[in-house]
mmCIF file of C-alpha atoms and ligand atoms in Angstrom:
data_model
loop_
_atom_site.group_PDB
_atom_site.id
_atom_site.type_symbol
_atom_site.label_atom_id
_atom_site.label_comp_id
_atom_site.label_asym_id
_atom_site.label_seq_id
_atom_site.Cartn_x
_atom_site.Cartn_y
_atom_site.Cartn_z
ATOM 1 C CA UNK B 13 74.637 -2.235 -21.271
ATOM 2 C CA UNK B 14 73.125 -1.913 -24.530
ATOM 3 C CA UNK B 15 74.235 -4.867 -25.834
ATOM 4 C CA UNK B 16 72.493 -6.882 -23.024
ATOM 5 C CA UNK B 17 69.313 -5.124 -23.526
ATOM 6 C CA UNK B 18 69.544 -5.654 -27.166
ATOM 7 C CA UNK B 19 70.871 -9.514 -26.524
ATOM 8 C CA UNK B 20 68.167 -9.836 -24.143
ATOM 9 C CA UNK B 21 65.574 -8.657 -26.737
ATOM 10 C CA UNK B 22 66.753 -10.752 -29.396
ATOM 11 C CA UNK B 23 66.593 -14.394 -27.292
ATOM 12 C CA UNK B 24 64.793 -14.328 -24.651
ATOM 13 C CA UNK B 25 61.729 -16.545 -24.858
ATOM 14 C CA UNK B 26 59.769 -13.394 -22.452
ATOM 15 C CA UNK B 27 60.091 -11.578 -25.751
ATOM 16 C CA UNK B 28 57.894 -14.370 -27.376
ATOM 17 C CA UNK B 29 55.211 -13.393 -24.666
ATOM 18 C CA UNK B 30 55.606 -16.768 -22.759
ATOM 19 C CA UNK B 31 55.728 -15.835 -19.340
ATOM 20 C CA UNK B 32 55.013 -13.192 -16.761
ATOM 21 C CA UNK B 33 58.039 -10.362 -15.328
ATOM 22 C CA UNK B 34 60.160 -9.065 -18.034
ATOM 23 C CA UNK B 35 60.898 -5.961 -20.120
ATOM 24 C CA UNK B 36 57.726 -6.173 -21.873
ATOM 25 C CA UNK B 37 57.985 -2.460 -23.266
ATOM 26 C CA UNK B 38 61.651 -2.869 -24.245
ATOM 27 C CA UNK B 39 60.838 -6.174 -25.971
ATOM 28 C CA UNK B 40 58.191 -4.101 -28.120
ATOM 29 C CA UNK B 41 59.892 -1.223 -28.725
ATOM 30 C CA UNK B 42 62.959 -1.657 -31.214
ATOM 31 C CA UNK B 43 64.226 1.809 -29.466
ATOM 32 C CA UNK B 44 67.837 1.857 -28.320
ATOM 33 C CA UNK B 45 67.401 0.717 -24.592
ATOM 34 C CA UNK B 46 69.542 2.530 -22.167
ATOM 35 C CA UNK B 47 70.159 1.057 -18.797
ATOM 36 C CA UNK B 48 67.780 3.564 -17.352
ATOM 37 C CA UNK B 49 65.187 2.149 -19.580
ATOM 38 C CA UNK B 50 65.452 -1.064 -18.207
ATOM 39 C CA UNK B 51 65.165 -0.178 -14.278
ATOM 40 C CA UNK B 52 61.926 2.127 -15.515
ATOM 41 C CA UNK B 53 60.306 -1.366 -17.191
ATOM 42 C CA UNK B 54 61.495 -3.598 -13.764
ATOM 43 C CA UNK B 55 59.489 -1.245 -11.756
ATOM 44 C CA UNK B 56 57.132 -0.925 -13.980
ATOM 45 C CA UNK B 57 56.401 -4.822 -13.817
ATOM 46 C CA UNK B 58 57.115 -4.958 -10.481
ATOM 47 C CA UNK B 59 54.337 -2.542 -9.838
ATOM 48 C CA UNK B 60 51.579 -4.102 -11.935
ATOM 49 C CA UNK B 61 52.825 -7.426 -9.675
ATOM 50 C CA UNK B 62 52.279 -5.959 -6.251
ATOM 51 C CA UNK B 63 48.579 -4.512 -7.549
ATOM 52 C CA UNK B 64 47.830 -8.514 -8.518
ATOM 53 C CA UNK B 65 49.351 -9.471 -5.700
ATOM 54 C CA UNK B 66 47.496 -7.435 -3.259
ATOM 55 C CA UNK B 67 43.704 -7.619 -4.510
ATOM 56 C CA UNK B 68 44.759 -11.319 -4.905
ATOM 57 C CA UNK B 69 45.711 -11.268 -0.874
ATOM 58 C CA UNK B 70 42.410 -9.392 0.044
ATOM 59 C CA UNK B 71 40.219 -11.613 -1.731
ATOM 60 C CA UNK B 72 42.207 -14.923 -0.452
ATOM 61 C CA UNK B 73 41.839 -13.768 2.850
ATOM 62 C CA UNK B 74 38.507 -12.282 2.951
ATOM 63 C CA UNK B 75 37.053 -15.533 1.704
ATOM 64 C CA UNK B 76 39.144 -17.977 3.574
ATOM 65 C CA UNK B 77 35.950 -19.658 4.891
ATOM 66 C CA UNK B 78 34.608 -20.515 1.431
ATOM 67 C CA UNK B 79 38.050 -22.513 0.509
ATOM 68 C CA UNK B 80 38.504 -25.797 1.690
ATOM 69 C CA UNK B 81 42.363 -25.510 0.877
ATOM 70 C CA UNK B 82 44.190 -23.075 2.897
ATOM 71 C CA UNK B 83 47.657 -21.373 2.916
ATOM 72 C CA UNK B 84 49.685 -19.002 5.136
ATOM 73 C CA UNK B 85 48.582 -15.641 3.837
ATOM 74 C CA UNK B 86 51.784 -13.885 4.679
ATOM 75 C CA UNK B 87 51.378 -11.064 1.394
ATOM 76 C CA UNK B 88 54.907 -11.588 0.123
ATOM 77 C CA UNK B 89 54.971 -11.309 -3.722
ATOM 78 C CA UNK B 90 58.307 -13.927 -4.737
ATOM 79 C CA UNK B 91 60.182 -14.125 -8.181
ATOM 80 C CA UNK B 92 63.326 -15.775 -8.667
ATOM 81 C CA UNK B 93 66.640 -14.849 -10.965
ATOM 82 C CA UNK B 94 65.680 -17.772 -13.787
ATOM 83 C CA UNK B 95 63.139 -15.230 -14.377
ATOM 84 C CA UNK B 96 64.934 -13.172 -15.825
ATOM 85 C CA UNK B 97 67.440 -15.370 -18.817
ATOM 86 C CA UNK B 98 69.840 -13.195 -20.701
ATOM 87 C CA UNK B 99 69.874 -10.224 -18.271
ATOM 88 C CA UNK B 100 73.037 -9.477 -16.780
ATOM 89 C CA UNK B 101 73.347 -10.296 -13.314
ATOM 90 C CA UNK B 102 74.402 -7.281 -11.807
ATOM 91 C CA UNK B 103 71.589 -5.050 -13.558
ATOM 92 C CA UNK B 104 69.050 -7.631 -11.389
ATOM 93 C CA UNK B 105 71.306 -7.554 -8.135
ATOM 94 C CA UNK B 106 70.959 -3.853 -8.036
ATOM 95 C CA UNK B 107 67.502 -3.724 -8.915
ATOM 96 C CA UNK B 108 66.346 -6.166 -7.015
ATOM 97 C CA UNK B 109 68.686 -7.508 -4.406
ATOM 98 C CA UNK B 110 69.368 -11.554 -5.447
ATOM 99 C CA UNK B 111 71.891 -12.484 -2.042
ATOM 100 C CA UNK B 112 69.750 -16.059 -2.677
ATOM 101 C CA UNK B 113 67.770 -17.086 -6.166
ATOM 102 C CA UNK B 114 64.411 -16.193 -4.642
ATOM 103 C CA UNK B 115 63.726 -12.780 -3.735
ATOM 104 C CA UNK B 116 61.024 -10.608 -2.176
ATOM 105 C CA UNK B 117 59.833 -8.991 -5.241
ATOM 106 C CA UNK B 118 57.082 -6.708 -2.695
ATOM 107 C CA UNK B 119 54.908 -7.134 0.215
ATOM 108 C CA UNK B 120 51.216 -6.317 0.197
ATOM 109 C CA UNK B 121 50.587 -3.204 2.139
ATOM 110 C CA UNK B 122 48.869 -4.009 5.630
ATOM 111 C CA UNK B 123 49.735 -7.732 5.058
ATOM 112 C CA UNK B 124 51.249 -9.713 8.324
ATOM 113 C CA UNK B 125 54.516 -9.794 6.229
ATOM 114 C CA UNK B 126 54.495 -5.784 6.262
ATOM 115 C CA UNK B 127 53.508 -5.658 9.901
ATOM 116 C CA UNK B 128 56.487 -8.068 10.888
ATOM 117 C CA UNK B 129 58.863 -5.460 8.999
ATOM 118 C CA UNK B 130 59.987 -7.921 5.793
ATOM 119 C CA UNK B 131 60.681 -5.115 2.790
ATOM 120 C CA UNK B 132 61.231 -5.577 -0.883
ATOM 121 C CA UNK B 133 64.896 -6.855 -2.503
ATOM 122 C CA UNK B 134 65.180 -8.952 0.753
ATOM 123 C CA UNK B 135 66.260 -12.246 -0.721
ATOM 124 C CA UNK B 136 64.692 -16.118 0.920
ATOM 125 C CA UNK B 137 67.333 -18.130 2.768
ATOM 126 C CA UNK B 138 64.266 -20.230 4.357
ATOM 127 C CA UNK B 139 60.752 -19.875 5.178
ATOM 128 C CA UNK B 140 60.125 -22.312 8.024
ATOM 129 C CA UNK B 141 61.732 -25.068 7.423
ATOM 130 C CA UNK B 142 62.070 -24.962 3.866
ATOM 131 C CA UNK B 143 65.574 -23.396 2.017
ATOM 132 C CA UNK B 144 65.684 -21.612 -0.850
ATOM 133 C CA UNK B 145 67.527 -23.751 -3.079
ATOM 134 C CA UNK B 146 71.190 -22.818 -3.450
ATOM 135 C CA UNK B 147 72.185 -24.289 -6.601
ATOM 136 C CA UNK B 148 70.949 -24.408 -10.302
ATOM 137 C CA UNK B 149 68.835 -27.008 -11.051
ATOM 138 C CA UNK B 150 65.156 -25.432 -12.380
ATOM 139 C CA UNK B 151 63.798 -26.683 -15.419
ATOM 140 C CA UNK B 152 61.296 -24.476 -15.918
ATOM 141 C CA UNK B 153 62.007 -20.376 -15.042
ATOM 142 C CA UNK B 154 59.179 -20.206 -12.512
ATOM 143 C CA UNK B 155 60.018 -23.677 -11.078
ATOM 144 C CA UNK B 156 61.680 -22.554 -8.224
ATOM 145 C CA UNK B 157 59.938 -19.781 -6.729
ATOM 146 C CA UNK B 158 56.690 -22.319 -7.533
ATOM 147 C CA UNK B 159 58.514 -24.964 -5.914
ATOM 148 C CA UNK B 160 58.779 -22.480 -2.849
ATOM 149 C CA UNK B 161 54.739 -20.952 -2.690
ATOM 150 C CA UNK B 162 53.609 -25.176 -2.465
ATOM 151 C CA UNK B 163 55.894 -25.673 0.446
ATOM 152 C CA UNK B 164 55.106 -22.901 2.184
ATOM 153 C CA UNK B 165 51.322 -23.249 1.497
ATOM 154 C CA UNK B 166 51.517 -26.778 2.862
ATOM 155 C CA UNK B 167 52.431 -25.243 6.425
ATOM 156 C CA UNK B 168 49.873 -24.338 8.725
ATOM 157 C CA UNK B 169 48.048 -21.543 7.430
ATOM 158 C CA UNK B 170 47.962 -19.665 10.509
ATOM 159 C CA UNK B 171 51.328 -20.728 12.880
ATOM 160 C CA UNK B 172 54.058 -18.441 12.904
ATOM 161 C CA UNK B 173 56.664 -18.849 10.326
ATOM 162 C CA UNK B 174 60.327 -17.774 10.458
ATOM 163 C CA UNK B 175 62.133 -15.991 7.220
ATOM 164 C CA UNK B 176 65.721 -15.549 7.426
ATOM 165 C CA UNK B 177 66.082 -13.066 4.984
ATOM 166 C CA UNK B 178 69.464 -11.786 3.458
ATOM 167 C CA UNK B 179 70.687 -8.450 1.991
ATOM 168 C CA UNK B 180 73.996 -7.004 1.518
ATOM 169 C CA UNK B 181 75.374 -10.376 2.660
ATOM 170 C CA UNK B 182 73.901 -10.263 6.468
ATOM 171 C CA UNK B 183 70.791 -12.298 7.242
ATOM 172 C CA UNK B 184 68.272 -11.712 9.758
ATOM 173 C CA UNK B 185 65.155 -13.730 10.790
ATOM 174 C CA UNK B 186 61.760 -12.217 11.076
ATOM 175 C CA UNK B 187 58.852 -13.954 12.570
ATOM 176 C CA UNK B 188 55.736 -13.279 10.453
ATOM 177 C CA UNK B 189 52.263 -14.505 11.997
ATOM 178 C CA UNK B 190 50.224 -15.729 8.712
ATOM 179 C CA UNK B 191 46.198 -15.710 8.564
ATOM 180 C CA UNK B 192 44.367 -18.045 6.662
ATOM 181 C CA UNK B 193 44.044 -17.628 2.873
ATOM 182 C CA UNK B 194 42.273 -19.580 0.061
ATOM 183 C CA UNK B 195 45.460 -21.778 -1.316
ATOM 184 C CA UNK B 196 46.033 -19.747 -4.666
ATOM 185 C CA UNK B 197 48.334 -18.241 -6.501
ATOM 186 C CA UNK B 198 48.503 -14.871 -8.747
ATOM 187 C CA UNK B 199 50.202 -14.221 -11.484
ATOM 188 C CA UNK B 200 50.409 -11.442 -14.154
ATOM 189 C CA UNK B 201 50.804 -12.736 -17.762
ATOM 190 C CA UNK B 202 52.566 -10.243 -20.046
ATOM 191 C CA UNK B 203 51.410 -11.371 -23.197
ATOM 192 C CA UNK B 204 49.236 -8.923 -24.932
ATOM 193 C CA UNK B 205 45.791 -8.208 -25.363
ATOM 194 C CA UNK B 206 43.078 -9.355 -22.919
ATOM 195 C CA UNK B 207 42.894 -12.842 -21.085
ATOM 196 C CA UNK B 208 42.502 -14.903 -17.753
ATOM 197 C CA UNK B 209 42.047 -18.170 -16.812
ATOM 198 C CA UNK B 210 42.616 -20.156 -13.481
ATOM 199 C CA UNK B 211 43.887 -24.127 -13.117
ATOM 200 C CA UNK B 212 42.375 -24.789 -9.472
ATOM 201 C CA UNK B 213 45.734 -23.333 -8.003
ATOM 202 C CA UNK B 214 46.473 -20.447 -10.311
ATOM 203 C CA UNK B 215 44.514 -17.524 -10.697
ATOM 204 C CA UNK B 216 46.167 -15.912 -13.802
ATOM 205 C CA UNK B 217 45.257 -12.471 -16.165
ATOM 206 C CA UNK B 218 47.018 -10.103 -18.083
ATOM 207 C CA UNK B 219 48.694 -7.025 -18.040
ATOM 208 C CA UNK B 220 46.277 -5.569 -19.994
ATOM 209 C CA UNK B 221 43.624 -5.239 -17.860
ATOM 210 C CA UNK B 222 46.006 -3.379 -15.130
ATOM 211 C CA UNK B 223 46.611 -0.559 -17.803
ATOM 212 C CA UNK B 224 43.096 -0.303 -18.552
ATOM 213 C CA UNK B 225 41.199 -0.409 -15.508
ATOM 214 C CA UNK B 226 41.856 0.481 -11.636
ATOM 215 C CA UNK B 227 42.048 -1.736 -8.802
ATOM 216 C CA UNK B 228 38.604 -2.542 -7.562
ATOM 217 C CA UNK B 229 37.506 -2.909 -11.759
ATOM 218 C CA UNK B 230 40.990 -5.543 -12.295
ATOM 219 C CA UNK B 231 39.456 -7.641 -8.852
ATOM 220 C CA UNK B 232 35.993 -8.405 -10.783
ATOM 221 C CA UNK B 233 38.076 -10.447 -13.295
ATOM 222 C CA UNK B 234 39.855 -11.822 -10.286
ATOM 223 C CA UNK B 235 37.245 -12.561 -8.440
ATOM 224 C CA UNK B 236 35.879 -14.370 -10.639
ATOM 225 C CA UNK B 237 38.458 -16.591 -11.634
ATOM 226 C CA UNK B 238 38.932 -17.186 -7.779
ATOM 227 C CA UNK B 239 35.547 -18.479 -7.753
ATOM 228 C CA UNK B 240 36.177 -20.803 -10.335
ATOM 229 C CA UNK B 241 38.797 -21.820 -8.361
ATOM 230 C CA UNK B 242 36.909 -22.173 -5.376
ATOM 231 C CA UNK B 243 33.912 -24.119 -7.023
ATOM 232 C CA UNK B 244 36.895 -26.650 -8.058
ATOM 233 C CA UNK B 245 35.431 -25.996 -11.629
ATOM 234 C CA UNK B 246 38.817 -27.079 -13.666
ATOM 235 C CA UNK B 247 38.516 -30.481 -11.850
ATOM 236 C CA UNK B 248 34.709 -30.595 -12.113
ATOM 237 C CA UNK B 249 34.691 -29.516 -15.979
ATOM 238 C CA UNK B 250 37.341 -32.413 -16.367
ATOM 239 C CA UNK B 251 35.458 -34.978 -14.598
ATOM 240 C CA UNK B 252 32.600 -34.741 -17.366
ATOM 241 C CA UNK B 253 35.353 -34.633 -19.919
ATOM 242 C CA UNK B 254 34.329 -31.405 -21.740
ATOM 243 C CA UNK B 255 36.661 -30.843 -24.735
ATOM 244 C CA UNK B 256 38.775 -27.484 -24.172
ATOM 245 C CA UNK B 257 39.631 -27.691 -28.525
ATOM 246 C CA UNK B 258 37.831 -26.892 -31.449
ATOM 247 C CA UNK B 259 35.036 -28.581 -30.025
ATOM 248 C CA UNK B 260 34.883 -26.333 -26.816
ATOM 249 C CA UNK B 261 31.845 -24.505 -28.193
ATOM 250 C CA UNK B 262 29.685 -27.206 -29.533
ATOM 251 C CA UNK B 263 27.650 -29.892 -28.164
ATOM 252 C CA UNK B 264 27.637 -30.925 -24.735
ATOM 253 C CA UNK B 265 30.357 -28.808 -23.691
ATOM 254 C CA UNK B 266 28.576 -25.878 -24.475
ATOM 255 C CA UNK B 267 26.291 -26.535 -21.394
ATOM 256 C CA UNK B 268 28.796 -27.084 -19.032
ATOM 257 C CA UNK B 269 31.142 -24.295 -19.884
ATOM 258 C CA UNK B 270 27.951 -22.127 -19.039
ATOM 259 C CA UNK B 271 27.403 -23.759 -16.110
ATOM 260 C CA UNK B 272 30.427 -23.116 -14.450
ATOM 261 C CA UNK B 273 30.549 -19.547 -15.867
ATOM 262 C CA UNK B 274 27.170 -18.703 -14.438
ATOM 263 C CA UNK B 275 28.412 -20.017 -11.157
ATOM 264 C CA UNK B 276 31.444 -17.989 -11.247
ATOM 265 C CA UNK B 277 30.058 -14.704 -12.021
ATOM 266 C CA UNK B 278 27.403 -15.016 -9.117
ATOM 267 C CA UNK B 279 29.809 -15.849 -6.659
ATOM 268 C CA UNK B 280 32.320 -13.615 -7.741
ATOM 269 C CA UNK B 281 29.824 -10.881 -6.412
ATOM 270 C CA UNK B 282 30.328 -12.423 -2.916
ATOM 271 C CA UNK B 283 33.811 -12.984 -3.137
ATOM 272 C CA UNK B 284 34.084 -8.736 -3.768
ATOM 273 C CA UNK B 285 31.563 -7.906 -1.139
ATOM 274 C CA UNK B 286 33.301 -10.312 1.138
ATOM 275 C CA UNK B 287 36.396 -8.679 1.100
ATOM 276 C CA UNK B 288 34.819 -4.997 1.344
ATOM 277 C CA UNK B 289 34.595 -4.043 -2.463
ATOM 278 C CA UNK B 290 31.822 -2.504 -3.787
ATOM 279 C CA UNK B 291 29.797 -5.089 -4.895
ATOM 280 C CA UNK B 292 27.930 -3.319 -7.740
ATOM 281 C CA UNK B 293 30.913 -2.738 -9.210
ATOM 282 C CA UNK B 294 30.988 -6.118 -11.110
ATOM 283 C CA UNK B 295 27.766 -4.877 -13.368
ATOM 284 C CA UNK B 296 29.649 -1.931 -13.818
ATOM 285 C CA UNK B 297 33.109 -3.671 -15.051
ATOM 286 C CA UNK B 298 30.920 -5.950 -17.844
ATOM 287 C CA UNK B 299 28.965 -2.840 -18.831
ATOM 288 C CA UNK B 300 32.035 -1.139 -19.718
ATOM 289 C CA UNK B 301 34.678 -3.855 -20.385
ATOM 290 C CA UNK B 302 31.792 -6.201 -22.589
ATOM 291 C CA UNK B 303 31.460 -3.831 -25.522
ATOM 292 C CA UNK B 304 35.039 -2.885 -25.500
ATOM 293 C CA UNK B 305 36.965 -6.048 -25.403
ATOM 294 C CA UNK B 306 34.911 -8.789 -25.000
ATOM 295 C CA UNK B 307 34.839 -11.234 -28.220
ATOM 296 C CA UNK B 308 38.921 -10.825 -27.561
ATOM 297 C CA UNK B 309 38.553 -12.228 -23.989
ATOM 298 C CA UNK B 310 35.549 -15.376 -24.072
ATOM 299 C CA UNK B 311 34.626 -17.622 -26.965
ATOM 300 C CA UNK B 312 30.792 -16.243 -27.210
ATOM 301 C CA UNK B 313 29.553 -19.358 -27.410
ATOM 302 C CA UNK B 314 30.933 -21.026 -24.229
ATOM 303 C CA UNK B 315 30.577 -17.582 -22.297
ATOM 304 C CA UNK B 316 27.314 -15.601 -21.587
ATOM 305 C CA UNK B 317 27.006 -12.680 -23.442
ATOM 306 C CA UNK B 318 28.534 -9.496 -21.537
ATOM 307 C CA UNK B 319 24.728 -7.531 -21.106
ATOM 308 C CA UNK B 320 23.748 -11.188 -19.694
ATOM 309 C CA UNK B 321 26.653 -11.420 -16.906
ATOM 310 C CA UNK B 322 26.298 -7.734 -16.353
ATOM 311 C CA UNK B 323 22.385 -7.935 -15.638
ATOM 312 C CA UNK B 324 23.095 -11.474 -13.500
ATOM 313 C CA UNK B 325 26.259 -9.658 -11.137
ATOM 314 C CA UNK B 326 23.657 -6.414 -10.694
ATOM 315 C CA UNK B 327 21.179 -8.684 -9.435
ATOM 316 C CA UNK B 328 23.268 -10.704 -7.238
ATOM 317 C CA UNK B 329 24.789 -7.302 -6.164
ATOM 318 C CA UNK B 330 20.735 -5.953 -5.478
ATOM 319 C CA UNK B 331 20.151 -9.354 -3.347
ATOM 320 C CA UNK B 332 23.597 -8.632 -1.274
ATOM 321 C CA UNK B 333 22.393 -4.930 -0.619
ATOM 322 C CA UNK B 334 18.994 -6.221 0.285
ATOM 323 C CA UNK B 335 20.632 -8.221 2.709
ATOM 324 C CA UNK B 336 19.441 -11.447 0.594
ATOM 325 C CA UNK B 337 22.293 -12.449 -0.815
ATOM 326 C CA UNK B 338 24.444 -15.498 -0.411
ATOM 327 C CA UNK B 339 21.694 -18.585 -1.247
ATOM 328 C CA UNK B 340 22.645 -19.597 -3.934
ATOM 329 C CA UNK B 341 26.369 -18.557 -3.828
ATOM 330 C CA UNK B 342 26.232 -20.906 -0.706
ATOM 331 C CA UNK B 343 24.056 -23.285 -2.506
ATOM 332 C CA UNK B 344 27.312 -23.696 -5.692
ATOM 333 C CA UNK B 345 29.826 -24.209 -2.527
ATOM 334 C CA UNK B 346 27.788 -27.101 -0.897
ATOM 335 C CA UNK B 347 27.423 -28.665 -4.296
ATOM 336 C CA UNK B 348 30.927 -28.206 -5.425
ATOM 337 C CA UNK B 349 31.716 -32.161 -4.285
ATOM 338 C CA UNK B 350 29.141 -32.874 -6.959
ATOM 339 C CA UNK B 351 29.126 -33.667 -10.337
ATOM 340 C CA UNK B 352 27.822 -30.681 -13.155
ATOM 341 C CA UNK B 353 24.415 -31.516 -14.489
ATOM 342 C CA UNK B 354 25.011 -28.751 -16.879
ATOM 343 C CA UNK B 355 21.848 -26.837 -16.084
ATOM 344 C CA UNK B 356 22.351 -22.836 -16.379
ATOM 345 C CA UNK B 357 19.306 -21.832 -17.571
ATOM 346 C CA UNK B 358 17.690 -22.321 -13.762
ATOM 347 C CA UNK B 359 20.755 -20.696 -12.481
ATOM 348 C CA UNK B 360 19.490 -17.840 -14.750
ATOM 349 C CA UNK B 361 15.786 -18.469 -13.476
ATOM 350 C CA UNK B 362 16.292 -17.710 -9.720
ATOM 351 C CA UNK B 363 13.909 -14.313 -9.258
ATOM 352 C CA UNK B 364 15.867 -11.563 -9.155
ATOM 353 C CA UNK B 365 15.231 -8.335 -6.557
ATOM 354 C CA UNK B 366 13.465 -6.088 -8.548
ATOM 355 C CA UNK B 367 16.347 -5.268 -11.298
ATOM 356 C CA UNK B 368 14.536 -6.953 -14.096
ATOM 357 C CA UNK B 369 17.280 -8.634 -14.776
HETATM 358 ZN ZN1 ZN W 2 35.197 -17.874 -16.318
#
């Protein structure tokens, strides 16, 4: 067993920080790994996974009306055996079942998927009409189980859909009843230090900030990549052809990086209050997380200062409270079919409720 931790340590590209779901402690630690040591480090993966996975679920679902792409929110958390190169097969078929290459890695507490009785280390024959894959043919490690959230998030986003689901070798079908969830994704990144970005499909952020903060703190950061997400801010920042280089921070792009960061801290107060988190809580995260960490986390001159977003999400969050919230939240998702004009400073303008800020 040794040998395969060490073996693992020693090639696997996880090791190297590329991707999500592996080992991380045992790849930074050059301590003789035990098999023990390697169930502790699944689970503890695992568990940082199910946290992302569930504020993910609340927020997707609690702000389904803001998205105009939906998905069956069903709350199962997915990861597939390529995830996991160099690590003998039957230390992951103990640990985490594996009948089929996709597996149910968790299910989000509450979520239809937990109501309809589907339980971790339940491996995927098919969701609907779509089969997990039965042979080896991914080219990347998190092609499959990718290859398996699209398909399912092009069914219906709220008709029933049927999982046969296999463990010990018998299979079973289960009839979950989705709801409707904003069509994203969520996905730890192991790498270290601080970090989190989202593609328009993808809300991704480290580890890092699931050791250092609790729940409600870990969905401001998520929150407000989902609201870049919702804003369709990747495509829009594209469509004016801002340079994400060495130029990112100069120029023209300057304005528009600001733009869309504005926008996304502002509505990343509604997406929390929306889906019952404290909404003054966002203030508090940058108050506490700004002096700390941020020049490791946003290039200062594309990103508004930390006391800046801070003073902006405590206003937004005094508006909300006040019961006047929402305008121009509602105001960036009726505009989001528009090109940027770049214009933050009279995002920055708008009076605030009696915070000075
Ligand atoms: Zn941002």
């Amino acid at each position: 067993m040794k040998q395969v931790i060490r073996k693992f340590r020693l090639t696997s590209p996880l090791c190297r920080g590329a991707m999500a779901a592996v080992l991380i402690s045992l790849c930074a630690t050059p301590t003789r790994a035990q098999d023990g040591d390697a169930a502790a480090v699944f689970e503890r993966v695992r568990a940082i996974d199910m946290r992302m996975a569930s504020i993910g679920f609340r927020l997707a679902t609690a702000n389904a009306k803001l998205c105009r792409d939906l998905e069956p929110g069903t709350g199962v958390q997915l990861h597939t055996i390529d995830q996991y190169p160099s690590i003998d097969r039957s230390i992951l078929t103990r640990q985490f079942g594996f009948d089929t290459r996709i597996a149910i890695a968790g299910v989000v507490e509450g979520s239809p998927a937990a109501e309809a009785g589907v339980i971790a280390n339940e491996s995927i024959a098919s969701i609907g009409a779509y089969r997990t894959p039965a042979i080896a043919e991914a080219k990347e490690p998190t092609e499959l189980v990718n290859r398996m959230y699209d398909q399912v998030a092009a069914f219906d986003p709220t008709a029933p859909l049927d999982f046969r689901l296999v463990a010990d070798g018998r299979s079973r079908v289960v009839t979950v009843r989705p709801v409707a969830a904003c069509r994203s994704r969520f996905e730890v990144d192991f790498a270290n230090g601080f970090g989190a970005e989202a593609d328009g499909r993808l809300v991704k952020i480290r580890a890092a900030f699931f050791d250092t903060y609790p729940d409600d703190r870990v969905a401001v950061v998520i929150a407000h990549e989902l609201a870049h997400n919702v804003l369709d801010h990747r495509k829009r920042l594209n469509a004016v052809g801002v340079d994400r280089g060495l130029l990112a921070g100069f120029g023209r792009n300057v304005r528009y990086f600001r733009q869309t960061e504005v926008e996304a801290d502002i509505l990343a107060v509604h997406l929390l209050a929306n889906a019952g988190y404290d909404p003054a809580l966002a203030g508090q995260f940058w108050r506490d997380y700004g002096p700390k960490y941020a020049s490791s986390l946003f290039n200062s001159r594309t990103h508004p200062a930390w006391r800046d977003r801070a003073a902006r999400s405590d206003a937004e969050a005094a508006r909300i409270a006040q019961g006047q919230g929402g305008a121009l939240a509602s105001a960036f998702v009726l505009r989001r079919d528009q090109r940027l004009d770049g214009d933050w400073q009279s995002l920055i303008a708008v009076p605030t409720a009696g915070t000075g800020g």
